[in-house]
Amino acid sequence: MAKVLCVLYDDPAGGYPTSYARDDLPVIDRYPGGQTAPTPAAVDFVPGHLLGSVSGELGLRRFLEEAGHTLVVTSDKDGDGSVFDRELADADVVISQPFWPAYLTAERIAAAPKLKLAVTAGIGSDHVDLDAAVARGITVAEVTFSNSISVAEHVVMMTLSLVRNYLPSYRVVLDGGWNIADCVARSYDLEGMNVGTVAAGRIGLAVLRRLAPFDVKLHYTDRHRLPAEVERELGLTFHESAAAMVPYCDVVTINAPLHPETEGMFDDKLIGAMKRGAYLINTARARIADQDAVVRALESGQLAGYAGDVWFPQPAPADHPWRTMPHHGMTPHISGSSLSAQARYAAGTREILECWLAGRPIRDEYLIVQGGALAGAGAHAYSTH
Ligand code: NDP
């Protein structure tokens, strides 16, 4: 019997919800390109309910306990003597969401001799030391595509929000003011701008598709080129590297995984190569950008705005400089954890567990590491040291 250790974010400050703003969710069976949404044998939760917090338990308790397994759920993941560290010692499976990541460092993996499976309930397994997982033969899996569209919607929202100066204008309303000039002195139209994405995978391509109707000029860079018909359909300009692309762009959005190739990519030099007054949107991973270089660029005016939802570490400390830097539109890490997304990645987590517990193969598209090597989706999009 397996011990499953699940690290989830805290319940709402006012307690676990007893009612919701809406009664249903649209049913999404397939993602763009044809991949099916998760297909577990069953789910024990109501789609649209809060599943990613401690009391939501990703809807896993009944399924696991009825089969004789143990489920431990905690939000206490960092610092000396955390519940996570204590329970990790004899855990077979660790599950966490990137929004509240259980950092599975090499030291923690060494302290978890029984650990065989690390599941990311969501997308992005950079909180797991993949080199250590490879060395130990631990399987790492994530619920590919489960929240890619959720993030793409967030990117579009943040792009418009920065360019049109939405958040400061909203603040004027809250403060009882009506100074139109205060609102519009930094407000532009997106129409006609050059927008580029670093990576055109599931999220990056979805962002390009969603922005195309705004009559912008679209650019991308990626390790693999998109099919020619997609480039034609969206009028895309391909660039060999981010360095080659950013000088053309008024807006740059980062949609690559964090791995050795992308870590620290947006440093002083690359940000300095951007157009003065460009906007940078990063919903991928904080450490793809140099934290202090972003602050410097906003203060100097090299960047007109920065937005995103990813921070390092998470949760971000109260004095994190990105909370107070000028012209930002940050949210906590939420873009991929809408109630819509939670229903999909909770079902996908259940599907992965059903397969693993029954000794059936996990879908290739969910695999990041297996059998001592990058595998499946991980072999395509990640790299190790
Ligand atoms: P995909 O795997 O579909 O896309 C990732 C893309 O990045 C691939 O096209 C890959 O290229 C490309 N890529 C990898 N390395 C580089 C590089 N060095 N330069 C340029 N492109 C590169 O993943 P998703 O689009 O679904 O997600 C992307 C990332 O977004 C996730 O890894 C995660 O970190 C983040 N994310 C954030 C969320 C949030 O809530 N904020 C939620 C979900 C994801 P190729 O495959 O062609 O080699």
Tab-separated table of C-alpha atoms and ligand atoms in Angstrom:
chain	number	residue	atom	x	y	z
A	1	MET	CA	0.000	0.000	0.000
A	2	ALA	CA	1.303	3.428	-0.904
A	3	LYS	CA	1.674	6.545	1.193
A	4	VAL	CA	0.712	9.588	-0.864
A	5	LEU	CA	1.898	12.969	0.436
A	6	CYS	CA	0.012	15.861	-1.061
A	7	VAL	CA	1.137	19.473	-0.526
A	8	LEU	CA	-1.644	21.975	-1.255
A	9	TYR	CA	-2.194	25.667	-0.655
A	10	ASP	CA	-4.153	26.902	2.350
A	11	ASP	CA	-7.937	27.189	2.335
A	12	PRO	CA	-9.448	30.661	1.826
A	13	ALA	CA	-8.892	32.962	4.817
A	14	GLY	CA	-12.640	32.884	5.474
A	15	GLY	CA	-12.826	29.084	5.410
A	16	TYR	CA	-13.509	26.464	2.739
A	17	PRO	CA	-16.328	27.703	0.445
A	18	THR	CA	-19.861	26.468	1.003
A	19	SER	CA	-21.135	28.043	-2.219
A	20	TYR	CA	-19.667	29.225	-5.520
A	21	ALA	CA	-20.136	32.155	-7.911
A	22	ARG	CA	-21.288	29.838	-10.717
A	23	ASP	CA	-23.120	26.530	-10.891
A	24	ASP	CA	-21.323	24.733	-13.699
A	25	LEU	CA	-18.237	24.580	-15.891
A	26	PRO	CA	-18.104	24.192	-19.666
A	27	VAL	CA	-17.211	20.590	-20.515
A	28	ILE	CA	-13.816	20.409	-22.261
A	29	ASP	CA	-13.185	16.907	-23.670
A	30	ARG	CA	-10.287	17.702	-25.956
A	31	TYR	CA	-7.568	20.298	-26.153
A	32	PRO	CA	-6.445	22.115	-29.303
A	33	GLY	CA	-4.569	19.600	-31.451
A	34	GLY	CA	-6.720	16.695	-30.302
A	35	GLN	CA	-5.204	15.488	-26.999
A	36	THR	CA	-8.003	14.215	-24.763
A	37	ALA	CA	-8.639	15.847	-21.405
A	38	PRO	CA	-7.925	13.525	-18.420
A	39	THR	CA	-9.753	10.192	-18.463
A	40	PRO	CA	-9.705	8.754	-14.923
A	41	ALA	CA	-12.061	5.846	-14.238
A	42	ALA	CA	-14.103	8.166	-11.995
A	43	VAL	CA	-13.802	11.346	-9.946
A	44	ASP	CA	-15.084	11.983	-6.409
A	45	PHE	CA	-15.361	15.766	-6.684
A	46	VAL	CA	-17.694	18.323	-8.173
A	47	PRO	CA	-16.044	20.136	-11.106
A	48	GLY	CA	-16.021	23.825	-10.236
A	49	HIS	CA	-15.378	23.287	-6.542
A	50	LEU	CA	-12.130	24.382	-4.894
A	51	LEU	CA	-9.831	21.355	-5.146
A	52	GLY	CA	-6.336	22.835	-4.926
A	53	SER	CA	-6.534	23.880	-1.261
A	54	VAL	CA	-5.999	21.643	1.732
A	55	SER	CA	-9.691	20.831	2.297
A	56	GLY	CA	-10.233	20.211	-1.431
A	57	GLU	CA	-7.602	17.417	-1.302
A	58	LEU	CA	-7.621	17.326	-5.118
A	59	GLY	CA	-10.654	15.087	-4.618
A	60	LEU	CA	-8.334	12.139	-3.917
A	61	ARG	CA	-9.133	10.943	-0.387
A	62	ARG	CA	-11.986	8.525	-1.033
A	63	PHE	CA	-10.324	6.921	-4.038
A	64	LEU	CA	-7.029	6.359	-2.228
A	65	GLU	CA	-8.391	5.291	1.150
A	66	GLU	CA	-10.971	2.883	-0.275
A	67	ALA	CA	-8.067	1.135	-2.028
A	68	GLY	CA	-6.156	0.931	1.279
A	69	HIS	CA	-3.611	3.667	0.591
A	70	THR	CA	-2.710	6.509	2.938
A	71	LEU	CA	-3.228	10.154	1.983
A	72	VAL	CA	-1.508	12.900	3.964
A	73	VAL	CA	-2.407	16.476	2.984
A	74	THR	CA	-0.551	19.522	4.288
A	75	SER	CA	0.264	23.094	3.328
A	76	ASP	CA	3.258	23.178	5.698
A	77	LYS	CA	6.072	22.722	3.213
A	78	ASP	CA	9.053	24.938	4.094
A	79	GLY	CA	11.320	25.672	7.013
A	80	ASP	CA	12.889	23.431	9.604
A	81	GLY	CA	10.643	20.665	10.861
A	82	SER	CA	7.889	21.215	8.268
A	83	VAL	CA	5.135	18.601	8.081
A	84	PHE	CA	6.289	17.965	4.507
A	85	ASP	CA	9.839	17.112	5.584
A	86	ARG	CA	8.542	14.896	8.382
A	87	GLU	CA	6.086	12.960	6.229
A	88	LEU	CA	8.470	12.720	3.266
A	89	ALA	CA	10.680	10.211	5.072
A	90	ASP	CA	8.390	7.255	4.233
A	91	ALA	CA	6.299	8.660	1.350
A	92	ASP	CA	5.987	6.693	-1.887
A	93	VAL	CA	4.342	9.494	-3.846
A	94	VAL	CA	4.552	13.295	-3.573
A	95	ILE	CA	1.980	15.523	-5.247
A	96	SER	CA	2.115	19.315	-5.365
A	97	GLN	CA	0.968	22.194	-7.519
A	98	PRO	CA	3.370	24.775	-8.968
A	99	PHE	CA	1.297	27.479	-7.240
A	100	TRP	CA	2.433	26.109	-3.859
A	101	PRO	CA	5.366	23.969	-4.846
A	102	ALA	CA	6.834	21.284	-2.635
A	103	TYR	CA	10.447	21.900	-3.594
A	104	LEU	CA	11.858	18.412	-4.108
A	105	THR	CA	15.533	19.285	-3.881
A	106	ALA	CA	18.327	16.744	-4.203
A	107	GLU	CA	18.660	16.801	-0.382
A	108	ARG	CA	14.982	16.059	0.105
A	109	ILE	CA	15.060	13.297	-2.501
A	110	ALA	CA	18.009	11.767	-0.628
A	111	ALA	CA	15.927	11.936	2.569
A	112	ALA	CA	13.013	10.100	0.921
A	113	PRO	CA	14.265	6.558	0.310
A	114	LYS	CA	10.821	5.187	-0.636
A	115	LEU	CA	9.899	7.975	-3.048
A	116	LYS	CA	9.029	6.590	-6.474
A	117	LEU	CA	6.626	9.077	-8.045
A	118	ALA	CA	6.411	12.899	-8.027
A	119	VAL	CA	3.254	14.285	-9.605
A	120	THR	CA	2.808	17.917	-10.569
A	121	ALA	CA	-0.895	18.688	-10.337
A	122	GLY	CA	-0.612	21.223	-13.133
A	123	ILE	CA	2.258	21.933	-15.523
A	124	GLY	CA	5.911	22.726	-14.854
A	125	SER	CA	8.029	20.321	-12.815
A	126	ASP	CA	10.994	22.607	-12.205
A	127	HIS	CA	10.305	22.467	-8.446
A	128	VAL	CA	11.615	18.895	-8.665
A	129	ASP	CA	15.383	18.494	-9.049
A	130	LEU	CA	15.126	16.551	-12.297
A	131	ASP	CA	18.794	15.519	-12.259
A	132	ALA	CA	18.274	13.944	-8.842
A	133	ALA	CA	15.034	12.286	-9.991
A	134	VAL	CA	16.840	10.868	-13.020
A	135	ALA	CA	19.675	9.568	-10.815
A	136	ARG	CA	17.262	7.928	-8.360
A	137	GLY	CA	14.931	6.462	-11.004
A	138	ILE	CA	11.951	8.456	-9.689
A	139	THR	CA	9.091	8.975	-12.128
A	140	VAL	CA	8.044	12.620	-12.577
A	141	ALA	CA	4.724	13.321	-14.263
A	142	GLU	CA	2.592	16.415	-14.840
A	143	VAL	CA	-0.888	16.984	-16.249
A	144	THR	CA	0.142	18.337	-19.614
A	145	PHE	CA	-2.308	20.806	-21.227
A	146	SER	CA	-4.564	20.860	-18.136
A	147	ASN	CA	-4.098	24.580	-17.565
A	148	SER	CA	-2.287	25.774	-20.684
A	149	ILE	CA	-5.343	27.645	-21.979
A	150	SER	CA	-5.979	29.072	-18.493
A	151	VAL	CA	-2.501	30.612	-18.602
A	152	ALA	CA	-2.898	31.840	-22.173
A	153	GLU	CA	-6.040	33.724	-21.093
A	154	HIS	CA	-4.081	35.264	-18.205
A	155	VAL	CA	-1.326	36.384	-20.603
A	156	VAL	CA	-3.862	38.116	-22.843
A	157	MET	CA	-5.461	39.768	-19.813
A	158	MET	CA	-2.097	40.985	-18.513
A	159	THR	CA	-0.964	42.209	-21.925
A	160	LEU	CA	-4.074	44.361	-22.342
A	161	SER	CA	-3.959	45.389	-18.718
A	162	LEU	CA	-0.392	46.751	-18.981
A	163	VAL	CA	-0.673	48.341	-22.409
A	164	ARG	CA	-4.003	50.054	-21.612
A	165	ASN	CA	-2.919	51.011	-18.058
A	166	TYR	CA	-5.928	49.222	-16.559
A	167	LEU	CA	-4.773	48.615	-12.982
A	168	PRO	CA	-3.732	52.218	-12.161
A	169	SER	CA	-7.018	53.426	-13.694
A	170	TYR	CA	-8.989	50.972	-11.552
A	171	ARG	CA	-7.066	52.275	-8.556
A	172	VAL	CA	-8.267	55.828	-9.401
A	173	VAL	CA	-11.867	54.562	-9.188
A	174	LEU	CA	-11.272	52.835	-5.844
A	175	ASP	CA	-9.692	56.008	-4.492
A	176	GLY	CA	-12.734	58.126	-5.468
A	177	GLY	CA	-10.828	60.085	-8.146
A	178	TRP	CA	-11.563	61.113	-11.746
A	179	ASN	CA	-8.288	62.455	-13.144
A	180	ILE	CA	-8.520	61.207	-16.723
A	181	ALA	CA	-5.017	62.426	-17.553
A	182	ASP	CA	-3.542	60.382	-14.696
A	183	CYS	CA	-5.100	57.310	-16.283
A	184	VAL	CA	-4.288	57.911	-19.929
A	185	ALA	CA	-0.770	59.353	-19.713
A	186	ARG	CA	0.539	55.763	-19.897
A	187	SER	CA	-2.313	54.203	-21.908
A	188	TYR	CA	-1.917	52.837	-25.470
A	189	ASP	CA	-3.735	50.590	-27.929
A	190	LEU	CA	-2.358	47.125	-28.571
A	191	GLU	CA	-3.422	47.355	-32.232
A	192	GLY	CA	-0.463	47.432	-34.581
A	193	MET	CA	2.120	46.522	-31.943
A	194	ASN	CA	4.715	43.776	-32.400
A	195	VAL	CA	4.152	40.950	-29.927
A	196	GLY	CA	6.608	38.083	-29.502
A	197	THR	CA	6.581	34.874	-27.507
A	198	VAL	CA	9.600	33.035	-26.193
A	199	ALA	CA	8.384	29.468	-26.854
A	200	ALA	CA	5.374	28.541	-28.923
A	201	GLY	CA	4.328	25.339	-27.182
A	202	ARG	CA	0.840	24.754	-25.847
A	203	ILE	CA	0.623	28.090	-24.020
A	204	GLY	CA	2.716	30.164	-26.401
A	205	LEU	CA	0.745	29.094	-29.475
A	206	ALA	CA	-2.555	29.632	-27.647
A	207	VAL	CA	-1.415	33.167	-26.785
A	208	LEU	CA	-0.506	33.829	-30.430
A	209	ARG	CA	-3.912	32.547	-31.581
A	210	ARG	CA	-5.761	34.664	-29.025
A	211	LEU	CA	-3.841	37.839	-29.828
A	212	ALA	CA	-4.055	37.520	-33.639
A	213	PRO	CA	-7.541	39.137	-33.804
A	214	PHE	CA	-6.128	42.283	-32.168
A	215	ASP	CA	-4.365	43.084	-35.476
A	216	VAL	CA	-0.894	42.860	-33.989
A	217	LYS	CA	2.277	41.635	-35.708
A	218	LEU	CA	3.219	38.295	-34.189
A	219	HIS	CA	6.716	36.915	-33.595
A	220	TYR	CA	8.052	33.785	-31.922
A	221	THR	CA	11.193	31.893	-31.077
A	222	ASP	CA	11.308	28.220	-30.092
A	223	ARG	CA	13.652	25.257	-30.260
A	224	HIS	CA	11.405	23.662	-32.894
A	225	ARG	CA	9.710	25.634	-35.639
A	226	LEU	CA	5.911	25.535	-35.969
A	227	PRO	CA	4.401	23.994	-39.119
A	228	ALA	CA	4.580	26.356	-42.108
A	229	GLU	CA	0.778	26.451	-42.401
A	230	VAL	CA	0.465	27.710	-38.803
A	231	GLU	CA	3.098	30.384	-39.475
A	232	ARG	CA	1.147	31.449	-42.573
A	233	GLU	CA	-2.270	31.348	-40.909
A	234	LEU	CA	-1.173	33.613	-38.037
A	235	GLY	CA	1.344	35.676	-40.027
A	236	LEU	CA	4.167	34.678	-37.672
A	237	THR	CA	7.750	35.824	-37.944
A	238	PHE	CA	10.175	33.205	-36.612
A	239	HIS	CA	13.434	34.246	-34.943
A	240	GLU	CA	16.361	31.938	-34.184
A	241	SER	CA	16.686	33.155	-30.587
A	242	ALA	CA	15.114	35.441	-28.005
A	243	ALA	CA	18.038	37.835	-28.522
A	244	ALA	CA	17.215	38.048	-32.215
A	245	MET	CA	13.495	38.581	-31.556
A	246	VAL	CA	13.195	41.058	-28.708
A	247	PRO	CA	14.531	44.191	-30.496
A	248	TYR	CA	11.443	44.049	-32.762
A	249	CYS	CA	8.845	43.629	-30.026
A	250	ASP	CA	6.665	46.065	-28.099
A	251	VAL	CA	5.381	43.176	-25.980
A	252	VAL	CA	7.284	39.996	-25.099
A	253	THR	CA	5.621	37.049	-23.395
A	254	ILE	CA	7.630	34.174	-21.903
A	255	ASN	CA	6.080	30.717	-22.259
A	256	ALA	CA	9.038	28.318	-21.922
A	257	PRO	CA	9.705	25.886	-19.093
A	258	LEU	CA	12.412	26.731	-16.560
A	259	HIS	CA	15.408	24.517	-17.235
A	260	PRO	CA	19.134	25.066	-17.654
A	261	GLU	CA	18.669	26.670	-21.103
A	262	THR	CA	16.154	29.275	-19.960
A	263	GLU	CA	17.265	30.061	-16.401
A	264	GLY	CA	18.270	33.742	-16.120
A	265	MET	CA	17.560	34.360	-19.823
A	266	PHE	CA	16.045	37.845	-19.293
A	267	ASP	CA	19.068	39.505	-17.691
A	268	ASP	CA	20.244	43.135	-18.003
A	269	LYS	CA	21.699	42.384	-21.432
A	270	LEU	CA	18.594	40.831	-22.992
A	271	ILE	CA	16.223	43.346	-21.381
A	272	GLY	CA	18.590	46.076	-22.578
A	273	ALA	CA	18.201	44.760	-26.137
A	274	MET	CA	14.409	45.258	-25.961
A	275	LYS	CA	12.754	48.419	-27.310
A	276	ARG	CA	12.623	51.182	-24.691
A	277	GLY	CA	9.157	51.087	-23.188
A	278	ALA	CA	8.460	47.458	-24.073
A	279	TYR	CA	6.260	45.306	-21.851
A	280	LEU	CA	7.374	41.936	-20.493
A	281	ILE	CA	4.825	39.309	-19.435
A	282	ASN	CA	6.132	36.246	-17.610
A	283	THR	CA	3.660	33.603	-16.531
A	284	ALA	CA	6.208	30.831	-17.135
A	285	ARG	CA	8.686	30.799	-14.233
A	286	ALA	CA	10.200	33.671	-12.275
A	287	ARG	CA	13.792	32.532	-12.574
A	288	ILE	CA	13.686	32.802	-16.371
A	289	ALA	CA	14.075	36.518	-15.599
A	290	ASP	CA	16.755	38.064	-13.380
A	291	GLN	CA	14.764	39.481	-10.452
A	292	ASP	CA	16.871	42.621	-9.946
A	293	ALA	CA	17.313	43.299	-13.670
A	294	VAL	CA	13.506	43.515	-13.977
A	295	VAL	CA	13.314	46.027	-11.118
A	296	ARG	CA	16.134	48.113	-12.621
A	297	ALA	CA	14.482	48.148	-16.055
A	298	LEU	CA	11.144	49.323	-14.648
A	299	GLU	CA	12.832	52.026	-12.605
A	300	SER	CA	14.854	53.296	-15.568
A	301	GLY	CA	11.930	53.148	-18.025
A	302	GLN	CA	13.602	50.506	-20.214
A	303	LEU	CA	10.491	48.414	-19.507
A	304	ALA	CA	7.139	50.243	-19.461
A	305	GLY	CA	5.570	47.382	-17.535
A	306	TYR	CA	6.087	43.863	-16.201
A	307	ALA	CA	3.354	41.420	-15.326
A	308	GLY	CA	3.076	37.783	-14.483
A	309	ASP	CA	2.124	35.433	-11.723
A	310	VAL	CA	5.313	33.514	-11.082
A	311	TRP	CA	7.743	34.333	-8.279
A	312	PHE	CA	10.743	32.835	-6.554
A	313	PRO	CA	10.434	31.564	-3.965
A	314	GLN	CA	6.761	30.762	-3.602
A	315	PRO	CA	5.087	31.980	-1.510
A	316	ALA	CA	6.898	35.268	-2.162
A	317	PRO	CA	8.096	36.983	1.031
A	318	ALA	CA	6.296	40.190	2.068
A	319	ASP	CA	9.350	42.245	1.119
A	320	HIS	CA	9.843	40.700	-2.345
A	321	PRO	CA	10.886	43.646	-4.596
A	322	TRP	CA	8.382	42.644	-7.281
A	323	ARG	CA	5.531	43.579	-4.916
A	324	THR	CA	6.595	47.256	-4.893
A	325	MET	CA	8.464	47.870	-8.180
A	326	PRO	CA	6.841	50.516	-10.427
A	327	HIS	CA	4.422	49.741	-13.279
A	328	HIS	CA	3.874	46.087	-12.502
A	329	GLY	CA	0.720	44.018	-12.823
A	330	MET	CA	1.685	40.975	-10.753
A	331	THR	CA	-0.724	38.488	-9.245
A	332	PRO	CA	0.157	35.624	-6.940
A	333	HIS	CA	0.655	32.373	-8.864
A	334	ILE	CA	-2.950	31.839	-9.932
A	335	SER	CA	-3.224	31.770	-13.709
A	336	GLY	CA	-3.204	27.995	-13.953
A	337	SER	CA	-5.339	27.391	-10.881
A	338	SER	CA	-8.756	28.701	-11.919
A	339	LEU	CA	-11.584	26.451	-10.756
A	340	SER	CA	-11.845	25.351	-14.403
A	341	ALA	CA	-8.193	24.301	-14.459
A	342	GLN	CA	-8.403	22.597	-11.062
A	343	ALA	CA	-11.126	20.244	-12.289
A	344	ARG	CA	-8.853	19.154	-15.143
A	345	TYR	CA	-5.611	18.766	-13.229
A	346	ALA	CA	-7.307	17.015	-10.307
A	347	ALA	CA	-8.787	14.529	-12.789
A	348	GLY	CA	-5.370	14.191	-14.462
A	349	THR	CA	-3.663	13.566	-11.125
A	350	ARG	CA	-6.204	10.847	-10.420
A	351	GLU	CA	-5.581	9.341	-13.863
A	352	ILE	CA	-1.804	9.286	-13.232
A	353	LEU	CA	-2.305	7.654	-9.806
A	354	GLU	CA	-4.763	5.078	-11.188
A	355	CYS	CA	-2.200	4.069	-13.826
A	356	TRP	CA	0.786	4.028	-11.494
A	357	LEU	CA	-0.963	2.093	-8.720
A	358	ALA	CA	-2.236	-0.494	-11.207
A	359	GLY	CA	1.156	-0.822	-12.927
A	360	ARG	CA	-0.260	0.531	-16.193
A	361	PRO	CA	1.781	2.976	-18.296
A	362	ILE	CA	1.232	6.674	-17.634
A	363	ARG	CA	0.398	8.593	-20.809
A	364	ASP	CA	3.543	9.580	-22.642
A	365	GLU	CA	2.384	13.185	-22.801
A	366	TYR	CA	2.289	13.332	-18.965
A	367	LEU	CA	5.799	11.953	-18.437
A	368	ILE	CA	8.743	14.220	-17.610
A	369	VAL	CA	11.184	11.670	-16.140
A	370	GLN	CA	10.929	7.889	-16.176
A	371	GLY	CA	13.368	5.014	-15.970
A	372	GLY	CA	16.350	7.219	-15.181
A	373	ALA	CA	15.980	9.645	-18.122
A	374	LEU	CA	13.871	12.517	-19.412
A	375	ALA	CA	10.829	10.926	-21.026
A	376	GLY	CA	7.682	11.765	-22.976
A	377	ALA	CA	6.782	15.470	-22.859
A	378	GLY	CA	9.818	16.062	-20.643
A	379	ALA	CA	12.228	14.757	-23.254
A	380	HIS	CA	10.757	17.252	-25.725
A	381	ALA	CA	10.586	20.425	-23.670
A	382	TYR	CA	13.144	20.102	-20.837
A	383	SER	CA	16.890	19.622	-20.457
A	384	THR	CA	19.035	18.412	-17.571
A	385	HIS	CA	22.524	19.477	-16.519
B	1	NDP	P1	4.880	23.056	-23.624
B	1	NDP	O1	5.795	21.942	-23.291
B	1	NDP	O2	3.721	22.810	-24.515
B	1	NDP	O3	5.702	24.241	-24.281
B	1	NDP	C1	6.957	24.617	-23.865
B	1	NDP	C2	7.676	25.155	-25.077
B	1	NDP	O4	8.897	25.752	-24.651
B	1	NDP	C3	8.029	24.094	-26.086
B	1	NDP	O5	7.577	24.500	-27.361
B	1	NDP	C4	9.543	24.064	-26.015
B	1	NDP	O6	10.160	23.847	-27.229
B	1	NDP	C5	9.841	25.487	-25.647
B	1	NDP	N1	11.192	25.672	-25.158
B	1	NDP	C6	11.881	24.911	-24.275
B	1	NDP	N2	13.110	25.411	-24.102
B	1	NDP	C7	13.193	26.504	-24.880
B	1	NDP	C8	14.213	27.440	-25.145
B	1	NDP	N3	15.404	27.325	-24.555
B	1	NDP	N4	13.965	28.458	-26.017
B	1	NDP	C9	12.772	28.568	-26.621
B	1	NDP	N5	11.762	27.692	-26.421
B	1	NDP	C10	11.964	26.685	-25.558
B	1	NDP	O7	4.383	23.658	-22.224
B	1	NDP	P2	3.228	24.712	-21.926
B	1	NDP	O8	3.168	25.697	-23.044
B	1	NDP	O9	1.978	24.039	-21.521
B	1	NDP	O10	3.832	25.388	-20.613
B	1	NDP	C11	5.046	26.128	-20.675
B	1	NDP	C12	5.486	26.505	-19.273
B	1	NDP	O11	4.566	27.428	-18.724
B	1	NDP	C13	5.514	25.342	-18.273
B	1	NDP	O12	6.707	24.608	-18.354
B	1	NDP	C14	5.393	26.061	-16.951
B	1	NDP	O13	6.674	26.435	-16.479
B	1	NDP	C15	4.615	27.318	-17.305
B	1	NDP	N6	3.246	27.231	-16.785
B	1	NDP	C16	2.815	28.196	-15.905
B	1	NDP	C17	1.571	28.104	-15.330
B	1	NDP	C18	1.067	29.156	-14.403
B	1	NDP	O14	0.107	28.926	-13.677
B	1	NDP	N7	1.642	30.338	-14.400
B	1	NDP	C19	0.682	26.961	-15.589
B	1	NDP	C20	1.170	26.082	-16.639
B	1	NDP	C21	2.419	26.193	-17.158
B	1	NDP	P3	10.187	22.447	-28.002
B	1	NDP	O15	9.172	21.561	-27.352
B	1	NDP	O16	9.824	22.889	-29.381
B	1	NDP	O17	11.555	21.939	-27.815
